[in-house]
Amino acid sequence: MNKPMEVEIEKSWKLALKELFQKPYFDQIAAHIKAEKELHKTIYPKGAQIFNAFEQTPYDQVKVIILGQDPYHNPHQAMGLSFSVPDGIKPPPSLMNIFKELNKDIGMPIPLTGNLTPWAKQGVLLLNAVLTVRENEPASHAKIGWMDFTNDIIQKLSEEKKGLVFILWGNFAQQKIKLINPLKHKILKAAHPSPFSAYNGFFGCKHFSATNEYLVQHNNNPINWAI
């Protein structure tokens, strides 16, 4: 019997996801990434940041989940948090639209940085459905097993916790509704913040104030969305 692969991930998540790391899809993910690296493919985010969402938001601190699709595929952008870019990197258009909605919803000034780590540290799990991507090839790792892994995580959060807010922007994210118990959690849906769809229902969705209202109603501290 093969020894389960040792995964470097924040300790509360390591315990919570122990059985997932022993599933066949996880060996498949690891083998695929290893093979691409041996072919000198550039993969984002860098290895240490693949599980950054979990590092910044321990399992027992999760209050909100903002689901993205896959990491940014251009150099210097991906940092393991959905929609977020490191300090000093220009916020991509979808992130700028998120900031515009925040400004309209709660009056938050448009930030000078696109680094969303302050949200993550307050319990906002910035989870991409796919955790890696090849440089300049969007969705290139969409079928290597990550989706099975993150689907299991979403379902586990739904089953084991209560009073979470799941923020699902766009059709892709909304396909995950079947994994979430609406009797235990708040599900917020809107169009994707991409420039191609933001005017079809993302702008004006007021998801940030709605999130905080729900958290307060369930005796949780609201998120300070200011960055």
Short mmCIF file of C-alpha atoms in Angstrom, two decimals:
data_model
loop_
_atom_site.label_atom_id
_atom_site.label_comp_id
_atom_site.label_asym_id
_atom_site.label_seq_id
_atom_site.Cartn_x
_atom_site.Cartn_y
_atom_site.Cartn_z
CA MET A 1 0.00 0.00 0.00
CA ASN A 2 1.42 3.37 -0.99
CA LYS A 3 2.13 5.87 1.74
CA PRO A 4 -0.16 8.96 1.43
CA MET A 5 1.59 11.98 -0.04
CA GLU A 6 2.71 14.56 2.50
CA VAL A 7 1.00 17.87 1.71
CA GLU A 8 2.29 21.19 3.03
CA ILE A 9 -0.85 23.01 4.12
CA GLU A 10 -2.08 24.92 7.18
CA LYS A 11 -2.52 22.48 10.08
CA SER A 12 -6.29 22.83 10.65
CA TRP A 13 -6.94 22.24 6.95
CA LYS A 14 -4.46 19.35 6.90
CA LEU A 15 -6.53 17.65 9.58
CA ALA A 16 -9.88 18.53 7.99
CA LEU A 17 -8.84 17.36 4.51
CA LYS A 18 -6.83 14.33 5.56
CA GLU A 19 -9.04 11.86 3.69
CA LEU A 20 -9.07 14.00 0.52
CA PHE A 21 -5.28 13.89 0.25
CA GLN A 22 -5.54 10.09 0.12
CA LYS A 23 -7.98 10.05 -2.80
CA PRO A 24 -6.76 8.97 -6.26
CA TYR A 25 -7.41 12.40 -7.76
CA PHE A 26 -4.79 13.96 -5.51
CA ASP A 27 -2.07 11.60 -6.71
CA GLN A 28 -3.23 12.41 -10.24
CA ILE A 29 -2.87 16.17 -9.61
CA ALA A 30 0.61 15.77 -8.13
CA ALA A 31 1.79 13.53 -10.97
CA HIS A 32 0.47 15.91 -13.63
CA ILE A 33 2.18 18.97 -12.12
CA LYS A 34 5.43 17.06 -11.62
CA ALA A 35 5.39 15.92 -15.27
CA GLU A 36 4.83 19.47 -16.52
CA LYS A 37 7.63 20.82 -14.36
CA GLU A 38 9.96 18.17 -15.80
CA LEU A 39 9.03 19.56 -19.23
CA HIS A 40 10.01 23.02 -17.91
CA LYS A 41 6.47 24.36 -18.08
CA THR A 42 5.83 27.49 -16.01
CA ILE A 43 3.00 26.93 -13.55
CA TYR A 44 1.15 29.55 -11.49
CA PRO A 45 0.97 30.23 -8.64
CA LYS A 46 4.40 29.26 -7.35
CA GLY A 47 4.44 26.05 -5.32
CA ALA A 48 4.46 27.70 -1.91
CA GLN A 49 1.32 29.68 -2.82
CA ILE A 50 -0.83 26.91 -4.29
CA PHE A 51 -2.56 26.48 -0.91
CA ASN A 52 -2.34 30.15 0.11
CA ALA A 53 -6.13 30.46 0.53
CA PHE A 54 -5.99 27.79 3.20
CA GLU A 55 -2.88 29.27 4.81
CA GLN A 56 -4.52 32.68 5.23
CA THR A 57 -7.94 31.37 6.32
CA PRO A 58 -7.72 28.40 8.71
CA TYR A 59 -10.55 25.88 8.60
CA ASP A 60 -12.03 26.88 11.93
CA GLN A 61 -12.10 30.57 10.93
CA VAL A 62 -13.99 30.32 7.62
CA LYS A 63 -17.06 32.59 7.51
CA VAL A 64 -17.37 33.51 3.82
CA ILE A 65 -16.37 31.72 0.61
CA ILE A 66 -15.77 33.70 -2.59
CA LEU A 67 -15.39 31.16 -5.37
CA GLY A 68 -13.21 31.86 -8.39
CA GLN A 69 -12.49 29.68 -11.41
CA ASP A 70 -8.74 29.26 -11.92
CA PRO A 71 -5.63 31.32 -11.15
CA TYR A 72 -4.45 34.26 -13.24
CA HIS A 73 -2.26 32.90 -16.03
CA ASN A 74 -0.09 35.96 -16.67
CA PRO A 75 3.26 36.48 -14.89
CA HIS A 76 3.31 37.92 -11.36
CA GLN A 77 -0.48 37.91 -10.87
CA ALA A 78 -1.48 34.60 -9.26
CA MET A 79 -1.02 34.37 -5.49
CA GLY A 80 -3.33 31.50 -4.51
CA LEU A 81 -6.29 33.71 -3.55
CA SER A 82 -9.26 34.03 -5.91
CA PHE A 83 -9.43 37.42 -7.67
CA SER A 84 -6.41 38.74 -5.69
CA VAL A 85 -3.08 40.00 -7.05
CA PRO A 86 0.10 40.85 -5.09
CA ASP A 87 0.95 44.39 -4.00
CA GLY A 88 2.39 46.40 -6.86
CA ILE A 89 0.46 44.52 -9.56
CA LYS A 90 -2.31 46.39 -11.38
CA PRO A 91 -5.73 44.96 -10.42
CA PRO A 92 -7.25 43.07 -13.40
CA PRO A 93 -10.60 44.27 -14.78
CA SER A 94 -12.76 41.83 -12.78
CA LEU A 95 -11.11 42.89 -9.54
CA MET A 96 -11.56 46.57 -10.43
CA ASN A 97 -15.27 45.89 -10.93
CA ILE A 98 -15.40 44.20 -7.52
CA PHE A 99 -13.91 47.35 -6.02
CA LYS A 100 -16.41 49.53 -7.91
CA GLU A 101 -19.30 47.49 -6.49
CA LEU A 102 -17.81 47.77 -3.01
CA ASN A 103 -17.67 51.51 -3.46
CA LYS A 104 -21.33 51.66 -4.53
CA ASP A 105 -22.48 49.17 -1.92
CA ILE A 106 -20.72 50.35 1.23
CA GLY A 107 -18.85 53.48 0.16
CA MET A 108 -15.41 51.87 0.37
CA PRO A 109 -12.76 53.95 -1.41
CA ILE A 110 -11.17 52.19 -4.41
CA PRO A 111 -8.02 50.58 -2.95
CA LEU A 112 -4.52 51.26 -4.24
CA THR A 113 -3.70 47.53 -4.09
CA GLY A 114 -5.38 44.39 -5.41
CA ASN A 115 -4.04 42.26 -2.58
CA LEU A 116 -7.06 40.73 -0.82
CA THR A 117 -5.11 39.08 2.00
CA PRO A 118 -6.82 41.34 4.61
CA TRP A 119 -10.16 39.72 3.67
CA ALA A 120 -8.67 36.23 3.93
CA LYS A 121 -7.33 36.93 7.41
CA GLN A 122 -10.87 37.81 8.56
CA GLY A 123 -12.38 34.52 7.46
CA VAL A 124 -13.04 35.05 3.74
CA LEU A 125 -11.88 31.89 1.97
CA LEU A 126 -10.78 33.08 -1.47
CA LEU A 127 -11.05 29.71 -3.17
CA ASN A 128 -10.39 29.00 -6.82
CA ALA A 129 -12.06 25.84 -8.13
CA VAL A 130 -8.77 25.02 -9.89
CA LEU A 131 -5.59 25.79 -7.94
CA THR A 132 -2.95 25.86 -10.70
CA VAL A 133 -2.57 26.90 -14.33
CA ARG A 134 0.11 26.88 -17.04
CA GLU A 135 1.50 30.27 -18.01
CA ASN A 136 -0.60 32.00 -20.68
CA GLU A 137 -2.98 29.01 -20.94
CA PRO A 138 -6.24 29.70 -19.08
CA ALA A 139 -8.06 26.62 -17.76
CA SER A 140 -5.09 24.43 -18.73
CA HIS A 141 -5.36 22.53 -15.42
CA ALA A 142 -9.15 22.44 -15.27
CA LYS A 143 -9.31 18.69 -15.86
CA ILE A 144 -6.38 17.33 -13.87
CA GLY A 145 -8.37 16.69 -10.68
CA TRP A 146 -8.48 20.03 -8.86
CA MET A 147 -12.21 20.39 -9.47
CA ASP A 148 -12.93 17.11 -7.68
CA PHE A 149 -10.78 18.28 -4.77
CA THR A 150 -12.41 21.70 -4.39
CA ASN A 151 -15.91 20.27 -4.90
CA ASP A 152 -15.24 17.98 -1.97
CA ILE A 153 -14.02 20.97 0.07
CA ILE A 154 -17.16 22.99 -0.69
CA GLN A 155 -19.36 20.05 0.25
CA LYS A 156 -17.36 19.46 3.45
CA LEU A 157 -17.72 23.10 4.49
CA SER A 158 -21.46 22.92 3.83
CA GLU A 159 -21.90 19.71 5.81
CA GLU A 160 -19.64 20.42 8.78
CA LYS A 161 -20.36 24.10 9.36
CA LYS A 162 -23.40 26.35 9.56
CA GLY A 163 -24.02 30.04 8.97
CA LEU A 164 -21.49 30.46 6.14
CA VAL A 165 -21.93 32.85 3.22
CA PHE A 166 -21.19 31.39 -0.22
CA ILE A 167 -20.66 34.11 -2.86
CA LEU A 168 -21.11 32.70 -6.35
CA TRP A 169 -20.42 35.06 -9.26
CA GLY A 170 -21.13 33.81 -12.77
CA ASN A 171 -22.45 30.56 -14.23
CA PHE A 172 -19.37 28.52 -13.39
CA ALA A 173 -19.51 29.30 -9.68
CA GLN A 174 -23.27 28.85 -9.58
CA GLN A 175 -22.92 25.24 -10.75
CA LYS A 176 -21.61 24.57 -7.23
CA ILE A 177 -25.00 25.32 -5.63
CA LYS A 178 -25.81 21.61 -5.63
CA LEU A 179 -22.93 21.09 -3.16
CA ILE A 180 -24.29 23.61 -0.61
CA ASN A 181 -27.13 23.19 1.87
CA PRO A 182 -29.28 26.35 1.54
CA LEU A 183 -31.03 25.60 4.83
CA LYS A 184 -27.76 26.00 6.75
CA HIS A 185 -25.99 28.71 4.77
CA LYS A 186 -26.53 31.93 2.81
CA ILE A 187 -25.99 31.66 -0.95
CA LEU A 188 -25.46 34.92 -2.86
CA LYS A 189 -25.60 34.75 -6.68
CA ALA A 190 -24.87 37.37 -9.32
CA ALA A 191 -23.28 37.78 -12.73
CA HIS A 192 -19.50 37.52 -12.93
CA PRO A 193 -17.60 40.80 -12.32
CA SER A 194 -15.85 40.42 -15.68
CA PRO A 195 -16.28 43.46 -17.99
CA PHE A 196 -18.24 41.13 -20.30
CA SER A 197 -20.97 40.48 -17.73
CA ALA A 198 -20.70 42.93 -14.83
CA TYR A 199 -23.54 45.09 -16.17
CA ASN A 200 -25.84 42.05 -16.36
CA GLY A 201 -26.40 41.87 -12.62
CA PHE A 202 -23.07 42.09 -10.83
CA PHE A 203 -23.21 45.86 -10.38
CA GLY A 204 -25.88 46.55 -7.82
CA CYS A 205 -25.84 43.08 -6.28
CA LYS A 206 -24.85 44.53 -2.86
CA HIS A 207 -23.27 41.24 -1.84
CA PHE A 208 -20.83 42.84 0.56
CA SER A 209 -23.43 44.52 2.74
CA ALA A 210 -25.67 41.44 2.45
CA THR A 211 -22.81 39.25 3.68
CA ASN A 212 -22.25 41.41 6.73
CA GLU A 213 -25.95 41.58 7.54
CA TYR A 214 -26.14 37.79 7.53
CA LEU A 215 -22.98 37.38 9.63
CA VAL A 216 -24.26 39.81 12.26
CA GLN A 217 -27.65 38.06 12.33
CA HIS A 218 -25.79 34.82 13.08
CA ASN A 219 -23.66 36.33 15.86
CA ASN A 220 -20.53 36.62 13.75
CA ASN A 221 -18.27 39.62 13.32
CA PRO A 222 -18.83 41.43 9.99
CA ILE A 223 -16.03 41.66 7.43
CA ASN A 224 -14.13 44.94 7.20
CA TRP A 225 -13.90 45.11 3.41
CA ALA A 226 -11.50 48.08 3.42
CA ILE A 227 -8.00 47.24 2.20
#
